[in-house]
Amino acid sequence: MQLTAIAKAYNNMLNPRLAGRYAKSLIDLSTERNELEAVYNDMQYLKAVCKASRPFVALLKSPVIPIDKKSHALTAVTTGKISVLTAAFNQLLINKNREFYLPEIVDAFIDQYNVIKGINKIRLTTAAPLSDEVKSEIISKIKTQTPIERIELESVVNEDLIGGFILEFNNNLVDASIQRELRDIKKQFDKNMYVQQIR
């Protein structure tokens, strides 16, 4: 019985359309009530919570943890932090046993909000953290060199890059990292390109 529950939960989590539908419903309702910005802020808060606490996400997605414990945990981290509408929505997810979708719904909501507002999400990966000043300079440069006007910059640190950066936006990828350059050099050596030139 327990294995059946686990398999059912896993299959449900593989369906991103359901998360998208819940997010769309919440966007429609919050827009109708003129609370879109407030709920968007709630989603940003919930995203930060999910990103900061893997145990919290694991708890929501566990098919063996009782629903009342999940409800208590969700209430504990959101009381006084989110709007009444978002709190009611979270309770709806609990009541329908859809709480394991919450992280995906949060991401889907933010993505749909960005589309509505014309905001382009740009992911910048560097080997070391960037200052706010540098981030602002990067955003300004992107705006001057592309038709993109509204930007949401996500800054990610990956020490494996060694140096340089990776920029991802609108299904485009610009890899100017030292890691990529070293990888290219290795490929050239693997093909014996330099050996052939010496001969």
Coordinates of N, CA, C and O in Angstrom, one line a residue:
M1 N 0.8 -1.2 0.0 CA 0.0 0.0 0.0 C 0.9 1.3 0.0 O 0.6 2.2 -0.7
Q2 N 2.0 1.2 0.8 CA 2.8 2.4 0.9 C 3.6 2.6 -0.4 O 3.7 3.7 -0.9
L3 N 4.0 1.5 -1.1 CA 4.7 1.6 -2.4 C 3.7 2.2 -3.4 O 4.1 3.0 -4.3
T4 N 2.4 1.8 -3.4 CA 1.5 2.4 -4.3 C 1.3 3.9 -4.1 O 1.2 4.6 -5.1
A5 N 1.3 4.3 -2.9 CA 1.1 5.7 -2.6 C 2.4 6.5 -3.1 O 2.2 7.6 -3.6
I6 N 3.5 5.9 -2.9 CA 4.8 6.6 -3.4 C 4.8 6.7 -4.9 O 5.1 7.7 -5.5
A7 N 4.4 5.6 -5.6 CA 4.3 5.6 -7.0 C 3.3 6.6 -7.5 O 3.6 7.4 -8.5
K8 N 2.2 6.7 -6.9 CA 1.1 7.7 -7.3 C 1.6 9.1 -7.1 O 1.4 9.9 -8.0
A9 N 2.3 9.4 -6.0 CA 2.8 10.7 -5.7 C 3.8 11.1 -6.8 O 3.9 12.2 -7.3
Y10 N 4.7 10.1 -7.1 CA 5.8 10.4 -8.0 C 5.2 10.7 -9.4 O 5.7 11.7 -10.1
N11 N 4.2 9.9 -9.8 CA 3.6 10.2 -11.1 C 2.9 11.5 -11.2 O 3.0 12.2 -12.2
N12 N 2.3 11.9 -10.1 CA 1.6 13.2 -10.1 C 2.6 14.3 -10.2 O 2.3 15.3 -10.8
M13 N 3.8 14.2 -9.5 CA 4.8 15.3 -9.6 C 5.4 15.4 -11.0 O 6.0 16.4 -11.3
L14 N 5.3 14.4 -11.8 CA 5.8 14.5 -13.2 C 4.9 15.3 -14.1 O 5.2 15.4 -15.3
N15 N 3.7 15.7 -13.6 CA 2.8 16.4 -14.5 C 2.9 17.9 -14.2 O 2.2 18.4 -13.4
P16 N 3.7 18.6 -15.0 CA 3.8 20.1 -14.8 C 2.6 20.9 -15.2 O 2.4 22.0 -14.8
R17 N 1.7 20.3 -16.0 CA 0.5 21.0 -16.5 C -0.4 21.3 -15.3 O -1.0 22.4 -15.3
L18 N -0.5 20.4 -14.4 CA -1.3 20.6 -13.2 C -0.8 21.8 -12.4 O -1.6 22.6 -12.0
A19 N 0.5 21.9 -12.2 CA 1.0 23.0 -11.5 C 0.7 24.3 -12.2 O 0.4 25.4 -11.6
G20 N 0.8 24.3 -13.6 CA 0.5 25.5 -14.4 C -0.9 25.9 -14.3 O -1.2 27.1 -14.2
R21 N -1.8 24.9 -14.2 CA -3.3 25.2 -14.1 C -3.6 25.9 -12.8 O -4.4 26.8 -12.7
Y22 N -3.0 25.3 -11.7 CA -3.2 25.9 -10.4 C -2.7 27.3 -10.3 O -3.3 28.3 -9.8
A23 N -1.5 27.5 -10.9 CA -0.9 28.9 -10.9 C -1.8 29.8 -11.7 O -2.0 31.0 -11.3
K24 N -2.3 29.4 -12.8 CA -3.2 30.2 -13.7 C -4.4 30.6 -12.9 O -4.9 31.8 -13.0
S25 N -5.0 29.7 -12.2 CA -6.2 30.0 -11.4 C -5.9 31.0 -10.3 O -6.7 31.9 -10.1
L26 N -4.8 30.9 -9.7 CA -4.4 31.9 -8.6 C -4.1 33.2 -9.2 O -4.5 34.3 -8.7
I27 N -3.5 33.3 -10.4 CA -3.3 34.6 -11.1 C -4.6 35.2 -11.5 O -4.8 36.4 -11.2
D28 N -5.5 34.4 -12.0 CA -6.8 35.0 -12.4 C -7.6 35.5 -11.2 O -8.2 36.6 -11.2
L29 N -7.6 34.8 -10.1 CA -8.3 35.2 -8.9 C -7.7 36.4 -8.3 O -8.4 37.3 -7.9
S30 N -6.4 36.4 -8.2 CA -5.7 37.6 -7.6 C -5.8 38.8 -8.4 O -5.9 39.9 -7.9
T31 N -5.9 38.6 -9.8 CA -6.1 39.8 -10.7 C -7.5 40.3 -10.5 O -7.7 41.5 -10.4
E32 N -8.5 39.4 -10.4 CA -9.9 39.8 -10.2 C -10.1 40.6 -8.9 O -10.9 41.5 -8.8
R33 N -9.3 40.3 -7.9 CA -9.4 40.9 -6.6 C -8.4 42.1 -6.4 O -8.3 42.6 -5.3
N34 N -7.7 42.4 -7.5 CA -6.7 43.5 -7.4 C -5.6 43.2 -6.4 O -5.2 44.1 -5.7
E35 N -5.2 41.9 -6.3 CA -4.2 41.5 -5.3 C -3.0 40.8 -6.0 O -2.3 40.1 -5.4
L36 N -2.9 41.1 -7.3 CA -1.8 40.3 -8.1 C -0.5 40.6 -7.5 O 0.4 39.7 -7.3
E37 N -0.2 41.9 -7.2 CA 1.2 42.2 -6.7 C 1.4 41.6 -5.4 O 2.5 41.2 -5.1
A38 N 0.4 41.6 -4.5 CA 0.6 41.1 -3.2 C 0.8 39.6 -3.2 O 1.7 39.0 -2.5
V39 N 0.1 38.9 -4.1 CA 0.3 37.4 -4.2 C 1.6 37.1 -4.9 O 2.3 36.1 -4.6
Y40 N 2.0 38.0 -5.8 CA 3.4 37.8 -6.5 C 4.5 37.9 -5.4 O 5.4 37.1 -5.4
N41 N 4.3 38.8 -4.5 CA 5.3 38.9 -3.4 C 5.3 37.7 -2.5 O 6.3 37.2 -2.0
D42 N 4.1 37.1 -2.3 CA 3.9 35.9 -1.5 C 4.7 34.8 -2.2 O 5.4 34.0 -1.6
M43 N 4.5 34.7 -3.5 CA 5.2 33.6 -4.3 C 6.7 33.8 -4.2 O 7.5 32.8 -4.1
Q44 N 7.2 35.0 -4.2 CA 8.7 35.2 -4.1 C 9.1 34.8 -2.7 O 10.2 34.2 -2.6
Y45 N 8.3 35.0 -1.7 CA 8.7 34.6 -0.3 C 8.7 33.1 -0.3 O 9.6 32.5 0.3
L46 N 7.7 32.4 -0.8 CA 7.6 31.0 -0.8 C 8.7 30.3 -1.6 O 9.3 29.3 -1.2
K47 N 9.1 31.0 -2.7 CA 10.2 30.5 -3.5 C 11.5 30.5 -2.6 O 12.3 29.6 -2.7
A48 N 11.7 31.6 -1.9 CA 12.9 31.8 -1.1 C 12.9 30.7 0.0 O 14.0 30.2 0.3
V49 N 11.7 30.4 0.6 CA 11.6 29.4 1.7 C 12.0 28.0 1.1 O 12.8 27.3 1.7
C50 N 11.5 27.7 -0.1 CA 11.7 26.4 -0.7 C 13.2 26.3 -1.1 O 13.8 25.2 -1.0
K51 N 13.8 27.4 -1.5 CA 15.2 27.4 -1.9 C 16.1 27.2 -0.7 O 17.1 26.5 -0.8
A52 N 15.7 27.8 0.4 CA 16.5 27.8 1.6 C 16.4 26.5 2.4 O 17.3 26.2 3.2
S53 N 15.3 25.8 2.3 CA 15.0 24.7 3.1 C 14.6 23.4 2.3 O 13.5 23.3 2.0
R54 N 15.6 22.6 2.0 CA 15.3 21.3 1.3 C 14.4 20.4 2.2 O 13.6 19.7 1.7
P55 N 14.7 20.4 3.5 CA 13.8 19.6 4.4 C 12.3 20.0 4.3 O 11.5 19.1 4.3
F56 N 12.1 21.3 4.2 CA 10.7 21.7 4.0 C 10.0 21.2 2.7 O 8.9 20.7 2.7
V57 N 10.8 21.3 1.6 CA 10.3 20.8 0.4 C 10.1 19.3 0.4 O 9.1 18.7 -0.1
A58 N 11.1 18.6 1.0 CA 11.0 17.1 1.2 C 9.7 16.7 2.0 O 9.1 15.7 1.7
L59 N 9.4 17.5 3.0 CA 8.3 17.3 3.8 C 7.0 17.4 3.0 O 6.1 16.5 3.1
L60 N 6.9 18.5 2.2 CA 5.7 18.7 1.4 C 5.5 17.5 0.4 O 4.4 17.1 0.1
K61 N 6.6 17.0 -0.2 CA 6.5 16.0 -1.2 C 6.5 14.6 -0.7 O 6.3 13.7 -1.5
S62 N 6.7 14.4 0.6 CA 6.6 13.1 1.1 C 5.2 12.5 1.1 O 4.3 13.1 1.6
P63 N 5.1 11.3 0.6 CA 3.7 10.6 0.6 C 3.4 9.9 1.9 O 2.3 9.4 2.0
V64 N 4.4 9.9 2.8 CA 4.2 9.1 4.0 C 4.0 10.0 5.3 O 3.5 9.5 6.3
I65 N 4.3 11.3 5.1 CA 4.1 12.2 6.3 C 2.6 12.6 6.3 O 2.0 13.0 5.3
P66 N 1.9 12.5 7.4 CA 0.5 12.9 7.6 C 0.2 14.3 7.1 O 1.0 15.2 7.3
I67 N -1.0 14.5 6.5 CA -1.3 15.8 6.0 C -1.4 16.9 7.0 O -1.1 18.0 6.8
D68 N -1.8 16.5 8.3 CA -1.9 17.5 9.3 C -0.5 18.1 9.7 O -0.4 19.3 10.0
K69 N 0.5 17.2 9.6 CA 1.8 17.7 9.9 C 2.3 18.6 8.8 O 3.0 19.6 9.1
K70 N 2.0 18.3 7.6 CA 2.3 19.2 6.5 C 1.6 20.5 6.6 O 2.2 21.6 6.4
S71 N 0.4 20.5 7.0 CA -0.4 21.7 7.2 C 0.2 22.6 8.3 O 0.3 23.8 8.1
H72 N 0.6 22.0 9.4 CA 1.1 22.7 10.5 C 2.5 23.4 10.1 O 2.8 24.5 10.4
A73 N 3.3 22.6 9.3 CA 4.6 23.1 8.9 C 4.4 24.3 7.9 O 5.1 25.3 8.1
L74 N 3.5 24.2 7.0 CA 3.2 25.2 6.0 C 2.7 26.5 6.7 O 3.1 27.6 6.4
T75 N 1.8 26.3 7.7 CA 1.3 27.4 8.4 C 2.4 28.1 9.3 O 2.4 29.3 9.4
A76 N 3.2 27.3 9.8 CA 4.3 27.8 10.7 C 5.2 28.8 9.9 O 5.7 29.8 10.5
V77 N 5.6 28.4 8.7 CA 6.5 29.2 7.9 C 5.9 30.4 7.2 O 6.6 31.3 6.7
T78 N 4.5 30.4 7.1 CA 3.8 31.5 6.4 C 3.0 32.4 7.2 O 2.6 33.5 6.7
T79 N 2.7 32.1 8.4 CA 1.8 32.9 9.2 C 2.4 34.3 9.4 O 3.6 34.5 9.8
G80 N 1.7 35.3 9.0 CA 2.2 36.7 9.1 C 3.1 37.1 8.0 O 3.6 38.3 7.9
K81 N 3.4 36.2 7.1 CA 4.3 36.4 6.0 C 3.6 36.6 4.6 O 4.2 37.1 3.7
I82 N 2.4 36.0 4.5 CA 1.7 36.0 3.2 C 0.3 36.6 3.4 O -0.2 36.7 4.5
S83 N -0.3 36.9 2.3 CA -1.7 37.5 2.3 C -2.7 36.4 2.6 O -2.4 35.2 2.6
V84 N -3.9 36.9 2.9 CA -5.0 36.0 3.3 C -5.4 35.1 2.1 O -5.7 33.9 2.2
L85 N -5.3 35.7 0.9 CA -5.6 34.9 -0.3 C -4.7 33.8 -0.6 O -5.1 32.7 -0.8
T86 N -3.4 34.1 -0.4 CA -2.4 33.0 -0.6 C -2.5 31.9 0.4 O -2.4 30.7 0.2
A87 N -2.8 32.3 1.7 CA -3.0 31.4 2.8 C -4.1 30.5 2.5 O -4.1 29.2 2.7
A88 N -5.2 31.0 2.0 CA -6.4 30.2 1.6 C -6.1 29.3 0.5 O -6.6 28.1 0.5
F89 N -5.3 29.8 -0.5 CA -4.9 28.9 -1.6 C -4.1 27.7 -1.1 O -4.3 26.6 -1.5
N90 N -3.1 28.0 -0.2 CA -2.3 26.9 0.4 C -3.2 25.9 1.1 O -2.9 24.7 1.0
Q91 N -4.2 26.4 1.8 CA -5.1 25.4 2.5 C -5.9 24.6 1.5 O -6.1 23.4 1.7
L92 N -6.2 25.2 0.4 CA -6.9 24.5 -0.7 C -6.0 23.3 -1.2 O -6.5 22.2 -1.4
L93 N -4.8 23.6 -1.4 CA -3.8 22.6 -1.8 C -3.8 21.4 -0.8 O -3.8 20.3 -1.2
I94 N -3.7 21.8 0.5 CA -3.7 20.8 1.5 C -5.0 19.9 1.5 O -4.9 18.7 1.5
N95 N -6.1 20.6 1.4 CA -7.4 19.9 1.4 C -7.5 18.9 0.2 O -8.2 17.9 0.3
K96 N -6.9 19.3 -0.9 CA -7.0 18.5 -2.1 C -5.8 17.5 -2.3 O -5.6 16.9 -3.3
N97 N -5.0 17.5 -1.2 CA -3.8 16.6 -1.3 C -2.9 17.0 -2.5 O -2.3 16.1 -3.2
R98 N -2.7 18.3 -2.7 CA -1.9 18.7 -3.8 C -0.7 19.6 -3.3 O -0.1 20.3 -4.0
E99 N -0.4 19.5 -2.0 CA 0.6 20.3 -1.4 C 2.0 20.0 -2.0 O 2.9 20.9 -2.0
F100 N 2.2 18.8 -2.5 CA 3.5 18.5 -3.0 C 3.8 19.3 -4.3 O 4.9 19.3 -4.8
Y101 N 2.8 19.9 -4.9 CA 3.0 20.7 -6.1 C 3.4 22.2 -5.7 O 3.7 22.9 -6.7
L102 N 3.4 22.5 -4.5 CA 3.6 23.9 -4.1 C 4.8 24.6 -4.8 O 4.7 25.6 -5.3
P103 N 6.0 23.9 -4.7 CA 7.2 24.6 -5.3 C 7.0 24.8 -6.8 O 7.5 25.8 -7.3
E104 N 6.4 23.8 -7.5 CA 6.2 23.9 -8.9 C 5.2 25.0 -9.2 O 5.3 25.7 -10.2
I105 N 4.1 25.1 -8.4 CA 3.1 26.1 -8.6 C 3.7 27.5 -8.4 O 3.4 28.5 -9.2
V106 N 4.6 27.7 -7.4 CA 5.2 29.0 -7.1 C 6.0 29.4 -8.4 O 5.9 30.5 -8.8
D107 N 6.8 28.5 -8.9 CA 7.6 28.8 -10.1 C 6.7 29.1 -11.3 O 7.0 30.1 -12.1
A108 N 5.7 28.3 -11.5 CA 4.8 28.6 -12.6 C 4.1 29.9 -12.5 O 3.9 30.6 -13.5
F109 N 3.7 30.3 -11.2 CA 3.0 31.6 -11.0 C 4.0 32.7 -11.4 O 3.6 33.7 -12.1
I110 N 5.2 32.6 -10.9 CA 6.2 33.7 -11.2 C 6.5 33.8 -12.7 O 6.6 34.9 -13.3
D111 N 6.6 32.6 -13.4 CA 6.8 32.6 -14.8 C 5.6 33.3 -15.6 O 5.8 34.1 -16.5
Q112 N 4.4 33.0 -15.2 CA 3.2 33.5 -15.8 C 3.1 35.0 -15.5 O 2.7 35.8 -16.4
Y113 N 3.4 35.4 -14.3 CA 3.4 36.8 -13.9 C 4.4 37.6 -14.8 O 4.1 38.7 -15.3
N114 N 5.6 37.0 -15.0 CA 6.6 37.7 -15.8 C 6.1 37.9 -17.3 O 6.4 38.9 -17.9
V115 N 5.4 36.9 -17.8 CA 4.9 37.0 -19.1 C 3.8 38.2 -19.2 O 3.9 39.0 -20.1
I116 N 3.0 38.2 -18.2 CA 1.9 39.3 -18.1 C 2.6 40.7 -18.1 O 2.1 41.6 -18.8
K117 N 3.6 40.8 -17.3 CA 4.3 42.1 -17.1 C 5.4 42.4 -18.1 O 6.0 43.4 -18.0
G118 N 5.6 41.4 -19.0 CA 6.7 41.7 -20.0 C 8.1 41.6 -19.4 O 9.0 42.3 -19.9
I119 N 8.3 40.9 -18.3 CA 9.6 40.8 -17.7 C 10.3 39.6 -18.2 O 9.8 38.5 -18.3
N120 N 11.6 39.9 -18.6 CA 12.4 38.8 -19.1 C 13.4 38.3 -18.0 O 14.1 39.1 -17.4
K121 N 13.3 37.0 -17.8 CA 14.2 36.4 -16.7 C 15.6 36.1 -17.3 O 15.6 35.4 -18.3
I122 N 16.6 36.6 -16.7 CA 18.0 36.4 -17.2 C 18.8 35.7 -16.1 O 18.8 36.2 -14.9
R123 N 19.4 34.7 -16.4 CA 20.2 33.9 -15.4 C 21.7 34.2 -15.7 O 22.2 33.9 -16.8
L124 N 22.4 34.7 -14.7 CA 23.8 35.0 -14.8 C 24.6 34.1 -13.8 O 24.4 34.3 -12.6
T125 N 25.5 33.3 -14.4 CA 26.3 32.4 -13.5 C 27.7 32.9 -13.5 O 28.3 33.0 -14.6
T126 N 28.3 33.1 -12.4 CA 29.7 33.5 -12.3 C 30.4 32.7 -11.2 O 29.8 31.9 -10.5
A127 N 31.7 32.7 -11.2 CA 32.5 31.9 -10.3 C 32.5 32.5 -8.9 O 32.8 31.8 -7.9
A128 N 32.2 33.8 -8.8 CA 32.2 34.5 -7.5 C 31.0 35.4 -7.4 O 30.5 35.8 -8.5
P129 N 30.5 35.7 -6.2 CA 29.4 36.6 -6.1 C 29.6 38.0 -6.7 O 30.8 38.5 -6.7
L130 N 28.6 38.6 -7.3 CA 28.7 39.9 -7.9 C 28.1 41.0 -6.9 O 27.1 40.7 -6.2
S131 N 28.7 42.2 -7.0 CA 28.1 43.3 -6.2 C 26.8 43.8 -6.9 O 26.6 43.6 -8.1
D132 N 26.0 44.5 -6.2 CA 24.8 45.1 -6.8 C 25.1 46.1 -7.9 O 24.4 46.2 -8.9
E133 N 26.3 46.7 -7.7 CA 26.7 47.7 -8.7 C 27.0 47.0 -10.1 O 26.6 47.5 -11.1
V134 N 27.7 45.9 -10.0 CA 28.1 45.1 -11.2 C 26.8 44.6 -11.8 O 26.7 44.6 -13.1
K135 N 25.9 44.1 -11.0 CA 24.6 43.6 -11.6 C 23.9 44.6 -12.3 O 23.3 44.4 -13.4
S136 N 23.8 45.8 -11.8 CA 23.1 47.0 -12.4 C 23.8 47.3 -13.7 O 23.1 47.6 -14.7
E137 N 25.1 47.3 -13.8 CA 25.9 47.5 -15.0 C 25.5 46.5 -16.1 O 25.4 46.8 -17.3
I138 N 25.4 45.2 -15.7 CA 25.1 44.2 -16.6 C 23.7 44.3 -17.2 O 23.5 44.2 -18.4
I139 N 22.8 44.7 -16.3 CA 21.4 44.9 -16.7 C 21.3 46.0 -17.7 O 20.6 46.0 -18.8
S140 N 22.0 47.1 -17.4 CA 22.0 48.3 -18.3 C 22.6 47.9 -19.7 O 22.1 48.4 -20.7
K141 N 23.7 47.1 -19.7 CA 24.3 46.8 -20.9 C 23.4 45.9 -21.8 O 23.3 46.0 -23.0
I142 N 22.7 45.0 -21.1 CA 21.8 44.1 -21.8 C 20.7 44.9 -22.5 O 20.3 44.7 -23.6
K143 N 20.2 45.9 -21.7 CA 19.1 46.8 -22.2 C 19.5 47.6 -23.5 O 18.7 47.8 -24.4
T144 N 20.8 48.0 -23.5 CA 21.3 48.8 -24.6 C 21.6 48.0 -25.8 O 21.5 48.5 -26.9
Q145 N 21.9 46.7 -25.6 CA 22.3 45.9 -26.8 C 21.2 44.9 -27.2 O 21.4 44.2 -28.2
T146 N 20.0 44.9 -26.5 CA 18.9 44.1 -27.0 C 17.6 44.9 -26.8 O 17.6 45.9 -26.2
P147 N 16.5 44.3 -27.4 CA 15.2 45.0 -27.3 C 14.6 44.8 -25.9 O 13.5 45.2 -25.7
I148 N 15.2 44.0 -25.1 CA 14.7 43.7 -23.7 C 14.6 45.0 -22.9 O 15.6 45.7 -22.8
E149 N 13.5 45.2 -22.3 CA 13.3 46.4 -21.5 C 13.2 46.1 -20.0 O 13.9 46.8 -19.1
R150 N 12.4 45.1 -19.6 CA 12.2 44.8 -18.2 C 13.0 43.5 -17.9 O 12.7 42.5 -18.6
I151 N 13.8 43.5 -16.9 CA 14.7 42.4 -16.7 C 14.6 41.9 -15.2 O 14.6 42.8 -14.3
E152 N 14.5 40.6 -15.0 CA 14.7 40.0 -13.7 C 15.9 39.2 -13.7 O 16.0 38.2 -14.4
L153 N 16.9 39.7 -13.0 CA 18.3 39.0 -13.0 C 18.4 38.0 -11.9 O 18.2 38.4 -10.7
E154 N 18.7 36.8 -12.3 CA 19.0 35.8 -11.3 C 20.5 35.5 -11.3 O 21.0 35.1 -12.3
S155 N 21.1 35.8 -10.2 CA 22.6 35.6 -10.1 C 22.9 34.3 -9.4 O 22.4 34.1 -8.3
V156 N 23.7 33.5 -10.0 CA 24.1 32.2 -9.5 C 25.6 32.1 -9.4 O 26.3 32.6 -10.3
V157 N 26.1 31.5 -8.4 CA 27.5 31.3 -8.2 C 27.9 29.8 -8.4 O 27.3 28.9 -7.8
N158 N 28.8 29.6 -9.3 CA 29.3 28.2 -9.5 C 30.9 28.3 -9.7 O 31.4 28.8 -10.7
E159 N 31.6 28.0 -8.6 CA 33.0 28.1 -8.5 C 33.7 27.3 -9.6 O 34.9 27.6 -10.0
D160 N 33.0 26.3 -10.1 CA 33.7 25.4 -11.2 C 33.9 26.2 -12.5 O 34.8 25.7 -13.3
L161 N 33.3 27.3 -12.6 CA 33.5 28.1 -13.8 C 34.9 28.7 -13.9 O 35.5 29.1 -14.9
I162 N 35.6 28.8 -12.7 CA 36.9 29.4 -12.5 C 36.9 30.9 -12.7 O 37.4 31.7 -11.9
G163 N 36.4 31.3 -13.8 CA 36.3 32.8 -14.1 C 35.3 33.0 -15.3 O 34.8 32.0 -15.8
G164 N 35.1 34.2 -15.7 CA 34.1 34.5 -16.7 C 32.7 34.4 -16.3 O 32.4 34.5 -15.1
F165 N 31.8 34.1 -17.2 CA 30.4 34.0 -16.9 C 29.6 33.2 -17.9 O 30.1 32.9 -19.0
I166 N 28.4 32.8 -17.5 CA 27.4 32.1 -18.4 C 26.2 33.0 -18.3 O 25.6 33.2 -17.2
L167 N 25.6 33.4 -19.5 CA 24.4 34.2 -19.5 C 23.4 33.5 -20.3 O 23.6 33.0 -21.4
E168 N 22.2 33.3 -19.6 CA 21.1 32.6 -20.2 C 19.8 33.5 -20.3 O 19.4 34.0 -19.2
F169 N 19.2 33.7 -21.5 CA 18.0 34.4 -21.6 C 17.3 34.1 -22.9 O 17.9 33.9 -23.9
N170 N 16.0 34.1 -22.8 CA 15.1 33.8 -24.0 C 15.7 32.6 -24.8 O 15.8 32.7 -26.1
N171 N 16.0 31.5 -24.2 CA 16.5 30.3 -24.8 C 17.8 30.5 -25.5 O 18.2 29.7 -26.3
N172 N 18.5 31.6 -25.1 CA 19.9 31.8 -25.6 C 20.9 31.6 -24.5 O 20.6 31.8 -23.3
L173 N 22.1 31.1 -24.9 CA 23.1 30.9 -23.9 C 24.4 31.4 -24.4 O 24.9 31.1 -25.5
V174 N 25.1 32.3 -23.6 CA 26.4 32.8 -23.9 C 27.3 32.3 -22.8 O 27.2 32.7 -21.7
D175 N 28.2 31.4 -23.2 CA 29.2 30.8 -22.3 C 30.5 31.4 -22.5 O 31.3 31.1 -23.5
A176 N 30.9 32.4 -21.6 CA 32.2 33.0 -21.7 C 33.0 32.7 -20.5 O 33.8 33.5 -20.0
S177 N 32.9 31.4 -20.0 CA 33.6 31.0 -18.8 C 34.9 30.4 -19.1 O 35.2 29.9 -20.2
I178 N 35.9 30.5 -18.2 CA 37.2 29.9 -18.3 C 37.0 28.4 -18.4 O 37.8 27.7 -19.1
Q179 N 36.1 27.8 -17.7 CA 35.8 26.4 -17.7 C 35.5 25.9 -19.1 O 36.1 24.9 -19.6
R180 N 34.7 26.7 -19.9 CA 34.4 26.3 -21.3 C 35.7 26.4 -22.1 O 35.9 25.6 -23.0
E181 N 36.5 27.5 -21.9 CA 37.7 27.6 -22.7 C 38.7 26.5 -22.5 O 39.3 25.9 -23.4
L182 N 38.8 26.0 -21.2 CA 39.7 24.9 -20.9 C 39.1 23.6 -21.5 O 39.9 22.8 -22.0
R183 N 37.8 23.5 -21.5 CA 37.2 22.3 -22.1 C 37.5 22.3 -23.6 O 37.7 21.2 -24.2
D184 N 37.4 23.4 -24.3 CA 37.7 23.5 -25.7 C 39.1 23.2 -26.0 O 39.4 22.5 -27.0
I185 N 40.0 23.7 -25.2 CA 41.4 23.4 -25.4 C 41.7 21.9 -25.2 O 42.4 21.3 -26.0
K186 N 41.0 21.3 -24.2 CA 41.2 19.8 -24.0 C 40.7 19.0 -25.3 O 41.4 18.1 -25.7
K187 N 39.6 19.5 -25.9 CA 39.1 18.8 -27.0 C 40.1 18.9 -28.2 O 40.3 18.0 -28.9
Q188 N 40.7 20.1 -28.3 CA 41.7 20.3 -29.4 C 42.9 19.3 -29.2 O 43.4 18.8 -30.1
F189 N 43.3 19.2 -27.9 CA 44.5 18.3 -27.7 C 44.0 16.8 -27.9 O 44.8 16.0 -28.4
D190 N 42.8 16.5 -27.5 CA 42.3 15.1 -27.7 C 42.3 14.8 -29.2 O 42.5 13.6 -29.6
K191 N 42.1 15.8 -30.1 CA 42.1 15.6 -31.5 C 43.5 15.6 -32.1 O 43.6 15.5 -33.4
N192 N 44.5 15.9 -31.3 CA 45.9 16.0 -31.7 C 46.1 17.1 -32.7 O 46.9 17.1 -33.6
M193 N 45.3 18.2 -32.6 CA 45.4 19.3 -33.5 C 46.8 20.0 -33.4 O 47.4 20.3 -34.5
Y194 N 47.3 20.1 -32.2 CA 48.5 20.8 -32.1 C 49.7 19.9 -32.5 O 50.7 20.4 -33.1
V195 N 49.6 18.6 -32.3 CA 50.6 17.7 -32.8 C 50.7 17.7 -34.3 O 51.8 17.7 -34.9
Q196 N 49.5 17.8 -35.0 CA 49.5 17.8 -36.4 C 50.2 19.1 -36.9 O 50.9 19.1 -37.9
Q197 N 50.0 20.2 -36.2 CA 50.6 21.5 -36.6 C 52.1 21.5 -36.5 O 52.8 22.0 -37.3
I198 N 52.6 20.8 -35.4 CA 54.0 20.7 -35.2 C 54.7 19.9 -36.3 O 55.7 20.3 -36.8
R199 N 54.0 18.9 -36.7 CA 54.6 18.0 -37.7 C 54.6 18.8 -39.1 O 55.4 18.6 -39.9

